[in-house]
Short mmCIF file of C-alpha atoms in Angstrom, two decimals:
data_model
loop_
_atom_site.label_atom_id
_atom_site.label_comp_id
_atom_site.label_asym_id
_atom_site.label_seq_id
_atom_site.Cartn_x
_atom_site.Cartn_y
_atom_site.Cartn_z
CA UNK A 1 0.00 0.01 0.01
CA UNK A 2 1.35 3.44 -0.90
CA UNK A 3 0.16 6.97 -0.27
CA UNK A 4 -1.96 8.67 -2.92
CA UNK A 5 -0.43 11.69 -4.58
CA UNK A 6 2.88 12.49 -6.18
CA UNK A 7 5.15 9.77 -4.95
CA UNK A 8 5.06 6.30 -3.48
CA UNK A 9 6.01 6.56 0.17
CA UNK A 10 4.91 3.43 2.05
CA UNK A 11 1.95 3.83 4.36
CA UNK A 12 2.55 3.44 8.09
CA UNK A 13 0.60 0.58 9.67
CA UNK A 14 1.58 1.46 13.26
CA UNK A 15 2.45 4.62 15.08
CA UNK A 16 6.08 5.67 15.45
CA UNK A 17 7.06 6.14 19.09
CA UNK A 18 10.22 8.05 19.93
CA UNK A 19 12.77 9.40 17.42
CA UNK A 20 10.97 12.72 17.15
CA UNK A 21 14.29 14.47 17.72
CA UNK A 22 15.95 12.54 14.91
CA UNK A 23 13.08 13.37 12.51
CA UNK A 24 13.38 17.07 13.34
CA UNK A 25 17.15 16.94 12.93
CA UNK A 26 16.70 15.15 9.60
CA UNK A 27 14.35 17.81 8.31
CA UNK A 28 16.79 20.55 9.23
CA UNK A 29 19.68 18.65 7.62
CA UNK A 30 17.69 18.01 4.45
CA UNK A 31 17.28 21.76 4.01
CA UNK A 32 21.06 22.13 3.93
CA UNK A 33 22.20 19.08 1.97
CA UNK A 34 21.31 17.06 -1.09
CA UNK A 35 22.39 13.76 0.42
CA UNK A 36 21.22 12.66 3.87
CA UNK A 37 22.48 9.29 5.23
CA UNK A 38 20.30 7.84 8.01
CA UNK A 39 22.42 5.29 9.86
CA UNK A 40 22.29 3.16 13.02
CA UNK A 41 22.20 -0.45 14.16
CA UNK A 42 19.78 -2.96 12.74
CA UNK A 43 16.27 -2.76 14.18
CA UNK A 44 16.70 0.78 15.53
CA UNK A 45 14.12 2.37 13.22
CA UNK A 46 16.17 3.90 10.43
CA UNK A 47 13.58 3.13 7.77
CA UNK A 48 10.78 4.68 9.84
CA UNK A 49 12.81 7.81 10.47
CA UNK A 50 13.83 8.17 6.80
CA UNK A 51 10.23 7.76 5.61
CA UNK A 52 8.91 10.14 8.26
CA UNK A 53 11.43 12.79 7.26
CA UNK A 54 10.41 12.36 3.59
CA UNK A 55 6.73 12.56 4.47
CA UNK A 56 7.11 15.77 6.43
CA UNK A 57 9.30 17.24 3.65
CA UNK A 58 7.18 16.23 0.66
CA UNK A 59 5.67 19.68 0.10
CA UNK A 60 9.18 20.90 -0.72
CA UNK A 61 9.30 18.44 -3.63
CA UNK A 62 6.61 19.07 -6.27
CA UNK A 63 8.42 16.55 -8.48
CA UNK A 64 7.53 13.78 -6.03
CA UNK A 65 8.87 11.85 -3.07
CA UNK A 66 9.91 8.40 -4.28
CA UNK A 67 10.81 5.33 -2.22
CA UNK A 68 12.74 2.19 -3.11
CA UNK A 69 13.34 -0.66 -0.66
CA UNK A 70 16.56 -2.49 -1.57
CA UNK A 71 17.01 -5.39 0.88
CA UNK A 72 16.32 -8.02 -1.77
CA UNK A 73 18.30 -6.25 -4.52
CA UNK A 74 21.65 -7.63 -5.57
CA UNK A 75 23.90 -6.01 -8.11
CA UNK A 76 23.88 -2.73 -10.02
CA UNK A 77 21.45 -3.67 -12.83
CA UNK A 78 18.82 -4.80 -10.32
CA UNK A 79 19.34 -1.62 -8.29
CA UNK A 80 18.81 0.56 -11.37
CA UNK A 81 15.71 -1.39 -12.34
CA UNK A 82 14.22 -1.11 -8.85
CA UNK A 83 14.78 2.65 -8.65
CA UNK A 84 13.53 3.24 -12.20
CA UNK A 85 10.36 1.33 -11.38
CA UNK A 86 9.92 3.29 -8.15
CA UNK A 87 9.93 6.63 -9.95
CA UNK A 88 7.61 5.37 -12.67
CA UNK A 89 10.23 5.22 -15.41
CA UNK A 90 10.95 1.52 -15.89
CA UNK A 91 12.52 2.20 -19.30
CA UNK A 92 15.43 4.01 -17.60
CA UNK A 93 18.05 1.27 -17.50
CA UNK A 94 21.13 3.15 -16.33
CA UNK A 95 21.93 5.68 -13.61
CA UNK A 96 22.22 8.26 -16.40
CA UNK A 97 18.74 7.34 -17.62
CA UNK A 98 17.29 7.80 -14.14
CA UNK A 99 19.05 11.15 -13.85
CA UNK A 100 17.62 12.22 -17.23
CA UNK A 101 14.10 11.29 -16.05
CA UNK A 102 14.53 13.46 -12.92
CA UNK A 103 16.63 16.26 -14.41
CA UNK A 104 13.91 18.89 -14.51
CA UNK A 105 12.12 17.77 -11.34
CA UNK A 106 12.48 18.95 -7.76
CA UNK A 107 12.20 15.52 -6.28
CA UNK A 108 13.23 13.51 -3.20
CA UNK A 109 14.46 9.93 -3.55
CA UNK A 110 14.52 7.62 -0.50
CA UNK A 111 16.72 4.54 -0.86
CA UNK A 112 16.13 2.13 2.00
CA UNK A 113 18.44 -0.68 3.22
CA UNK A 114 21.57 0.23 1.34
CA UNK A 115 24.32 -1.33 3.47
CA UNK A 116 24.91 -4.31 1.13
CA UNK A 117 25.02 -2.01 -1.95
CA UNK A 118 27.33 0.75 -0.77
CA UNK A 119 29.28 0.89 -4.05
CA UNK A 120 26.34 0.70 -6.49
CA UNK A 121 24.17 3.08 -4.47
CA UNK A 122 27.09 5.45 -4.14
CA UNK A 123 27.64 5.48 -7.91
CA UNK A 124 23.91 6.02 -8.57
CA UNK A 125 23.74 8.86 -6.05
CA UNK A 126 26.82 10.52 -7.52
CA UNK A 127 25.28 10.49 -11.01
CA UNK A 128 21.96 11.84 -9.75
CA UNK A 129 23.55 14.61 -7.73
CA UNK A 130 25.68 15.65 -10.69
CA UNK A 131 23.13 15.39 -13.48
CA UNK A 132 19.81 16.10 -11.71
CA UNK A 133 20.54 19.36 -9.89
CA UNK A 134 17.11 19.64 -8.17
CA UNK A 135 17.03 16.12 -6.73
CA UNK A 136 17.79 15.31 -3.09
CA UNK A 137 18.46 11.82 -1.75
CA UNK A 138 17.89 10.13 1.61
CA UNK A 139 19.70 6.81 2.06
CA UNK A 140 18.96 4.53 5.04
CA UNK A 141 21.43 1.82 6.02
CA UNK A 142 23.76 0.54 8.69
CA UNK A 143 26.62 2.55 7.28
CA UNK A 144 26.84 5.77 5.24
CA UNK A 145 27.89 5.97 1.59
CA UNK A 146 31.45 6.70 0.67
CA UNK A 147 30.63 10.09 -0.75
CA UNK A 148 31.82 13.55 0.15
CA UNK A 149 29.18 16.12 1.09
CA UNK A 150 26.64 13.80 2.73
CA UNK A 151 25.24 14.68 6.12
CA UNK A 152 24.81 11.90 8.69
CA UNK A 153 21.76 11.31 10.84
CA UNK A 154 22.49 8.65 13.47
CA UNK A 155 19.46 6.92 14.96
CA UNK A 156 20.04 5.58 18.46
CA UNK A 157 17.98 3.09 20.52
CA UNK A 158 14.96 4.45 22.40
CA UNK A 159 15.12 5.99 25.81
CA UNK A 160 13.56 3.75 28.45
CA UNK A 161 10.34 5.74 28.75
CA UNK A 162 9.74 5.59 24.96
CA UNK A 163 10.63 1.90 24.89
CA UNK A 164 8.10 1.18 27.62
CA UNK A 165 5.42 3.18 25.76
CA UNK A 166 6.21 1.25 22.57
CA UNK A 167 6.02 -2.07 24.34
CA UNK A 168 2.72 -1.17 25.96
CA UNK A 169 1.11 -0.09 22.71
CA UNK A 170 2.24 -3.20 20.79
CA UNK A 171 1.32 -5.49 23.70
CA UNK A 172 -2.19 -4.04 23.82
CA UNK A 173 -2.57 -4.97 20.14
CA UNK A 174 -2.08 -8.68 20.93
CA UNK A 175 -3.65 -8.67 24.41
CA UNK A 176 -6.50 -6.16 24.79
CA UNK A 177 -6.44 -6.71 28.57
CA UNK A 178 -2.82 -5.58 28.89
CA UNK A 179 -2.13 -2.52 30.99
CA UNK A 180 0.89 -0.93 32.65
CA UNK A 181 0.02 -1.37 36.32
CA UNK A 182 1.70 -2.62 39.47
CA UNK A 183 4.37 -5.20 38.88
CA UNK A 184 3.69 -5.25 35.15
CA UNK A 185 5.26 -1.79 34.67
CA UNK A 186 8.43 -2.82 36.48
CA UNK A 187 8.64 -6.01 34.44
CA UNK A 188 8.18 -4.13 31.17
CA UNK A 189 10.83 -1.59 32.13
CA UNK A 190 13.30 -4.44 32.86
CA UNK A 191 12.40 -6.07 29.53
CA UNK A 192 13.10 -2.86 27.64
CA UNK A 193 16.41 -2.35 29.45
CA UNK A 194 17.47 -5.90 28.70
CA UNK A 195 16.79 -5.29 24.98
CA UNK A 196 18.73 -2.00 25.07
CA UNK A 197 15.70 -0.05 23.86
CA UNK A 198 16.03 -1.52 20.33
CA UNK A 199 12.57 -0.89 18.77
CA UNK A 200 12.46 -4.08 16.69
CA UNK A 201 13.44 -6.18 19.72
CA UNK A 202 10.87 -4.41 21.87
CA UNK A 203 8.13 -4.96 19.31
CA UNK A 204 8.97 -8.63 18.88
CA UNK A 205 9.08 -9.03 22.67
CA UNK A 206 5.67 -7.39 23.04
CA UNK A 207 4.24 -9.89 20.57
CA UNK A 208 5.24 -12.67 22.98
CA UNK A 209 2.43 -11.54 25.27
CA UNK A 210 0.13 -13.66 23.16
CA UNK A 211 1.30 -16.58 25.28
CA UNK A 212 3.32 -15.12 28.18
CA UNK A 213 2.77 -12.57 30.91
CA UNK A 214 5.22 -9.64 31.14
CA UNK A 215 6.87 -11.10 34.32
CA UNK A 216 7.28 -14.49 32.58
CA UNK A 217 8.88 -12.86 29.57
CA UNK A 218 11.18 -10.83 31.85
CA UNK A 219 12.34 -14.01 33.56
CA UNK A 220 13.14 -15.65 30.22
CA UNK A 221 15.12 -12.61 29.14
CA UNK A 222 17.11 -12.71 32.37
CA UNK A 223 18.42 -16.10 31.37
CA UNK A 224 19.11 -15.37 27.74
CA UNK A 225 17.80 -13.13 24.98
CA UNK A 226 15.52 -15.49 23.01
CA UNK A 227 15.38 -15.59 19.24
CA UNK A 228 12.37 -13.30 19.10
CA UNK A 229 10.27 -13.65 15.98
CA UNK A 230 7.16 -11.96 14.69
CA UNK A 231 3.93 -13.79 14.06
CA UNK A 232 2.82 -11.52 11.23
CA UNK A 233 3.82 -11.39 7.56
CA UNK A 234 3.29 -7.67 6.87
CA UNK A 235 6.94 -6.94 7.61
CA UNK A 236 10.15 -7.55 5.68
CA UNK A 237 11.79 -10.93 6.35
CA UNK A 238 14.77 -9.27 8.03
CA UNK A 239 12.34 -7.53 10.44
CA UNK A 240 10.50 -10.72 11.54
CA UNK A 241 13.34 -12.34 13.44
CA UNK A 242 15.87 -10.79 15.78
CA UNK A 243 18.51 -13.29 14.79
CA UNK A 244 17.96 -12.58 11.09
CA UNK A 245 18.44 -8.87 11.78
CA UNK A 246 21.77 -9.42 13.54
CA UNK A 247 23.00 -12.07 11.10
CA UNK A 248 22.31 -9.65 8.25
CA UNK A 249 24.94 -7.34 9.82
CA UNK A 250 27.27 -10.30 10.45
CA UNK A 251 27.09 -11.35 6.78
CA UNK A 252 28.23 -7.84 5.74
CA UNK A 253 31.36 -8.03 7.87
CA UNK A 254 34.75 -9.30 6.76
CA UNK A 255 36.80 -11.91 8.59
CA UNK A 256 38.59 -9.37 10.80
CA UNK A 257 35.36 -7.58 11.70
CA UNK A 258 33.70 -10.88 12.67
CA UNK A 259 36.70 -11.90 14.77
CA UNK A 260 36.68 -8.65 16.74
CA UNK A 261 32.90 -8.65 17.05
CA UNK A 262 32.94 -12.14 18.62
CA UNK A 263 35.83 -11.30 20.96
CA UNK A 264 34.28 -7.99 22.15
CA UNK A 265 31.07 -9.90 22.99
CA UNK A 266 32.61 -11.14 26.24
CA UNK A 267 32.39 -7.62 27.67
CA UNK A 268 29.12 -7.17 29.60
CA UNK A 269 28.75 -3.42 29.26
CA UNK A 270 30.80 -0.62 27.76
CA UNK A 271 34.52 -0.68 27.02
CA UNK A 272 37.19 1.81 26.03
CA UNK A 273 39.52 1.78 23.03
CA UNK A 274 42.44 0.36 24.99
CA UNK A 275 40.35 -2.61 26.16
CA UNK A 276 39.09 -3.18 22.61
CA UNK A 277 42.65 -3.18 21.28
CA UNK A 278 43.85 -5.59 23.95
CA UNK A 279 40.96 -7.94 23.27
CA UNK A 280 41.54 -7.77 19.52
CA UNK A 281 45.22 -8.68 19.89
CA UNK A 282 44.39 -11.58 22.20
CA UNK A 283 41.81 -12.77 19.66
CA UNK A 284 44.60 -12.95 17.06
CA UNK A 285 44.32 -9.69 15.17
CA UNK A 286 47.53 -7.73 14.37
CA UNK A 287 47.90 -4.89 16.84
CA UNK A 288 48.25 -2.34 14.05
CA UNK A 289 44.89 -3.46 12.56
CA UNK A 290 42.62 -3.46 15.63
CA UNK A 291 41.84 0.30 15.67
CA UNK A 292 40.87 0.23 11.98
CA UNK A 293 38.72 -2.86 12.45
CA UNK A 294 36.98 -1.28 15.44
CA UNK A 295 36.33 1.74 13.26
CA UNK A 296 34.77 -0.51 10.61
CA UNK A 297 32.42 -2.01 13.25
CA UNK A 298 31.43 1.48 14.41
CA UNK A 299 30.82 2.59 10.79
CA UNK A 300 28.70 -0.51 10.22
CA UNK A 301 26.65 0.22 13.36
CA UNK A 302 27.66 -3.06 15.00
CA UNK A 303 29.54 -1.32 17.81
CA UNK A 304 27.89 1.84 19.27
CA UNK A 305 30.09 4.85 19.90
CA UNK A 306 29.18 6.53 23.20
CA UNK A 307 30.60 9.46 25.17
CA UNK A 308 32.37 7.10 27.57
CA UNK A 309 33.58 4.62 24.96
CA UNK A 310 31.93 1.78 23.03
CA UNK A 311 29.20 -0.79 23.50
CA UNK A 312 27.63 -3.80 21.80
CA UNK A 313 23.84 -4.05 21.99
CA UNK A 314 22.69 -7.27 23.68
CA UNK A 315 21.38 -9.06 20.58
CA UNK A 316 24.74 -8.46 18.89
CA UNK A 317 26.55 -9.70 22.00
CA UNK A 318 24.50 -12.89 22.07
CA UNK A 319 25.27 -13.79 18.46
CA UNK A 320 28.92 -12.85 18.96
CA UNK A 321 29.23 -15.11 21.99
CA UNK A 322 27.61 -18.01 20.17
CA UNK A 323 30.20 -17.68 17.39
CA UNK A 324 33.17 -17.48 19.75
CA UNK A 325 34.99 -20.74 20.26
CA UNK A 326 34.40 -22.09 23.79
CA UNK A 327 38.07 -22.05 24.89
CA UNK A 328 38.58 -18.52 23.60
CA UNK A 329 35.35 -17.46 25.30
CA UNK A 330 36.49 -18.74 28.65
CA UNK A 331 39.92 -17.17 28.30
CA UNK A 332 38.65 -13.77 27.17
CA UNK A 333 35.77 -13.74 29.67
CA UNK A 334 38.16 -14.43 32.53
CA UNK A 335 40.24 -11.39 31.60
CA UNK A 336 37.77 -8.94 30.11
CA UNK A 337 34.21 -10.16 30.90
CA UNK A 338 33.78 -7.59 33.63
CA UNK A 339 35.79 -4.83 32.02
CA UNK A 340 33.39 -2.11 33.09
CA UNK A 341 30.07 -3.61 34.11
CA UNK A 342 30.56 -4.63 37.74
CA UNK A 343 33.28 -5.88 40.06
CA UNK A 344 34.16 -9.58 40.05
CA UNK A 345 36.01 -11.23 42.93
CA UNK A 346 39.74 -11.07 42.46
CA UNK A 347 41.63 -14.07 41.06
CA UNK A 348 42.04 -16.69 43.73
CA UNK A 349 38.61 -15.81 45.12
CA UNK A 350 36.66 -18.16 42.89
CA UNK A 351 33.58 -20.15 43.82
CA UNK A 352 35.64 -22.80 45.59
CA UNK A 353 37.49 -20.27 47.73
CA UNK A 354 36.87 -20.12 51.46
CA UNK A 355 35.11 -16.72 51.35
CA UNK A 356 32.14 -18.05 49.35
CA UNK A 357 30.57 -21.46 49.80
CA UNK A 358 28.55 -22.94 46.93
CA UNK A 359 26.77 -26.22 47.25
CA UNK A 360 28.08 -29.05 45.05
CA UNK A 361 25.16 -28.59 42.67
CA UNK A 362 25.63 -24.81 42.52
CA UNK A 363 29.26 -25.38 41.69
CA UNK A 364 28.24 -27.71 38.86
CA UNK A 365 25.84 -25.12 37.53
CA UNK A 366 28.46 -22.33 37.76
CA UNK A 367 30.96 -24.40 35.77
CA UNK A 368 28.39 -25.15 33.09
CA UNK A 369 27.56 -21.46 32.85
CA UNK A 370 31.27 -20.87 32.25
CA UNK A 371 31.07 -23.36 29.36
CA UNK A 372 28.42 -21.16 27.77
CA UNK A 373 25.34 -23.33 28.43
CA UNK A 374 21.92 -21.77 28.92
CA UNK A 375 19.78 -22.62 31.92
CA UNK A 376 17.69 -24.94 29.77
CA UNK A 377 20.78 -26.69 28.44
CA UNK A 378 22.14 -27.04 32.02
CA UNK A 379 18.84 -28.56 33.10
CA UNK A 380 19.19 -31.15 30.35
CA UNK A 381 22.80 -31.89 31.20
CA UNK A 382 22.09 -32.38 34.93
CA UNK A 383 18.65 -33.97 34.41
CA UNK A 384 16.89 -31.47 36.65
CA UNK A 385 14.12 -28.96 35.97
CA UNK A 386 14.86 -25.55 34.50
CA UNK A 387 13.09 -23.96 37.48
CA UNK A 388 15.64 -25.64 39.76
CA UNK A 389 18.50 -24.36 37.61
CA UNK A 390 17.01 -20.85 37.72
CA UNK A 391 17.01 -21.03 41.52
CA UNK A 392 20.63 -22.21 41.58
CA UNK A 393 21.68 -19.35 39.32
CA UNK A 394 19.99 -16.77 41.56
CA UNK A 395 21.80 -18.26 44.56
CA UNK A 396 25.16 -18.15 42.77
CA UNK A 397 24.67 -14.51 41.79
CA UNK A 398 23.65 -13.59 45.32
CA UNK A 399 26.46 -15.46 47.07
CA UNK A 400 29.13 -14.13 44.72
CA UNK A 401 27.67 -10.58 44.63
CA UNK A 402 27.69 -10.91 40.84
CA UNK A 403 25.57 -9.01 38.31
CA UNK A 404 25.29 -11.43 35.40
CA UNK A 405 26.06 -14.85 33.95
CA UNK A 406 29.11 -13.35 32.28
CA UNK A 407 30.50 -12.50 35.67
CA UNK A 408 29.81 -16.03 36.88
CA UNK A 409 31.91 -17.32 34.00
CA UNK A 410 34.74 -14.89 34.87
CA UNK A 411 34.46 -15.88 38.53
CA UNK A 412 34.77 -19.56 37.73
CA UNK A 413 37.78 -18.93 35.48
CA UNK A 414 39.47 -16.88 38.18
CA UNK A 415 39.37 -19.88 40.50
CA UNK A 416 40.80 -22.37 37.96
#
C-alpha cells in the first residue's frame, strides 16, 4: 500500500514512538544538503525515520517523493531497475537514464536498506547529484555511503520511557487486557532495558504476550535473549526475526570484523579503546589493525560509539558469544568479561574459595555457565528442571555478589 499523490512513500501501519528528535534533525539537515544518510544499528528504526522525514518534507518536492526498498536487490542492474520502477520510469536502465528522467524535477528519492550495496548506491547517487541538480536523496542503512558532502543522521535506541510506551502499545494490540500497572510496569521496564531499547526487539518481545505474561517474559530474558520472531507477515523478512536482523549485519562483515565482534562480545557493558585493542590482539588480530577494524564495526553500526567509549547491543553480544570458540570465550571472559560492568572477585577468590561457599550442585551449575550453556541446556545436562536451575543461578549470583552470567563465568575462570 502506498500513499496517494505524487510519490510512493509506504503507508505506516503502526504509530512511530520516539525518534521525534531525529526526525526534526533530519528535516533541518535536508534543508542544507542534497544527500542525507540515516544510519544506526539494525532494528533501531532507520527506515521509519527516513520515511517520516520524507513525508514531512514532501511539500518541498513538487516533483515527487519516491521510495525504493533495496534489501532483496543484488547488483547494479537490479538496483537501477528497482529505482527506475519506483519513480515510474521502468525504461530508464542506467543511472544516467534515471538522472535524465529526474533532471527537470524537484524530487526527493529515498533509498532504504543500502548497506549491502554501498558501491552501486554510491555510484547512482553521484550520477543523480551531478546530473539532476534539483534532486535530493535520503539513504537509510547501517553505514553511510562513501561520498563527500553527505550529512549523517544517526538513529540511536529508544530512551527507556519511549521503549516502555512502545512495548505497551504493541502489547495491547495482541492482548487487549494488557495494562501498565503494578508489577507489570516494572517487568516491562526491565524487559526494555534488557533489549537496550532496540525498537524491533521491543516490538517482537511485546508480541510474545500472546502466550506469556510480562513477568514471565522478563524471567526468560534474564536467562538469555531469546530468538524473538514476529507472528505476522506484513513486515520484511529481516524484520521478523531478531537473529535474522543481527545475522544480516554479520554477513556484511569481513573476517577481521567478525573476529573482533565475537571477541568483544565477552564484555558485559561498555569498554574503552584500550580494552578493545587488547581484546583484539588476544583474539589474534595484528595490533596495528585493531583500531581500523573497530572503526569498521562502528561505521557498520555493529559497535555503538558513546561518550564514555563503546558498546555492543545485547542481541549483537549474544550472536557474537555463540560464534566465539568455547576455549577462547572462557579465556577472554576471565580477563575482560567484567571490564566495566561490575566488580568480580579477584583471582584466587573463585567459587571454591573459602570466602564463598557454593553447594556441590551450585558449583556444577556455575561451571556449566562458564562453558556457555543456557539454563535450559544445564537442566538437560544435569537432568533437573529448568526452574531448579534458575534457583541455583539466583543463589550463585547472590552469594558471589555478581551481576550477570558473564560475571559467573569470569568468577569460575578466576578460581581455575
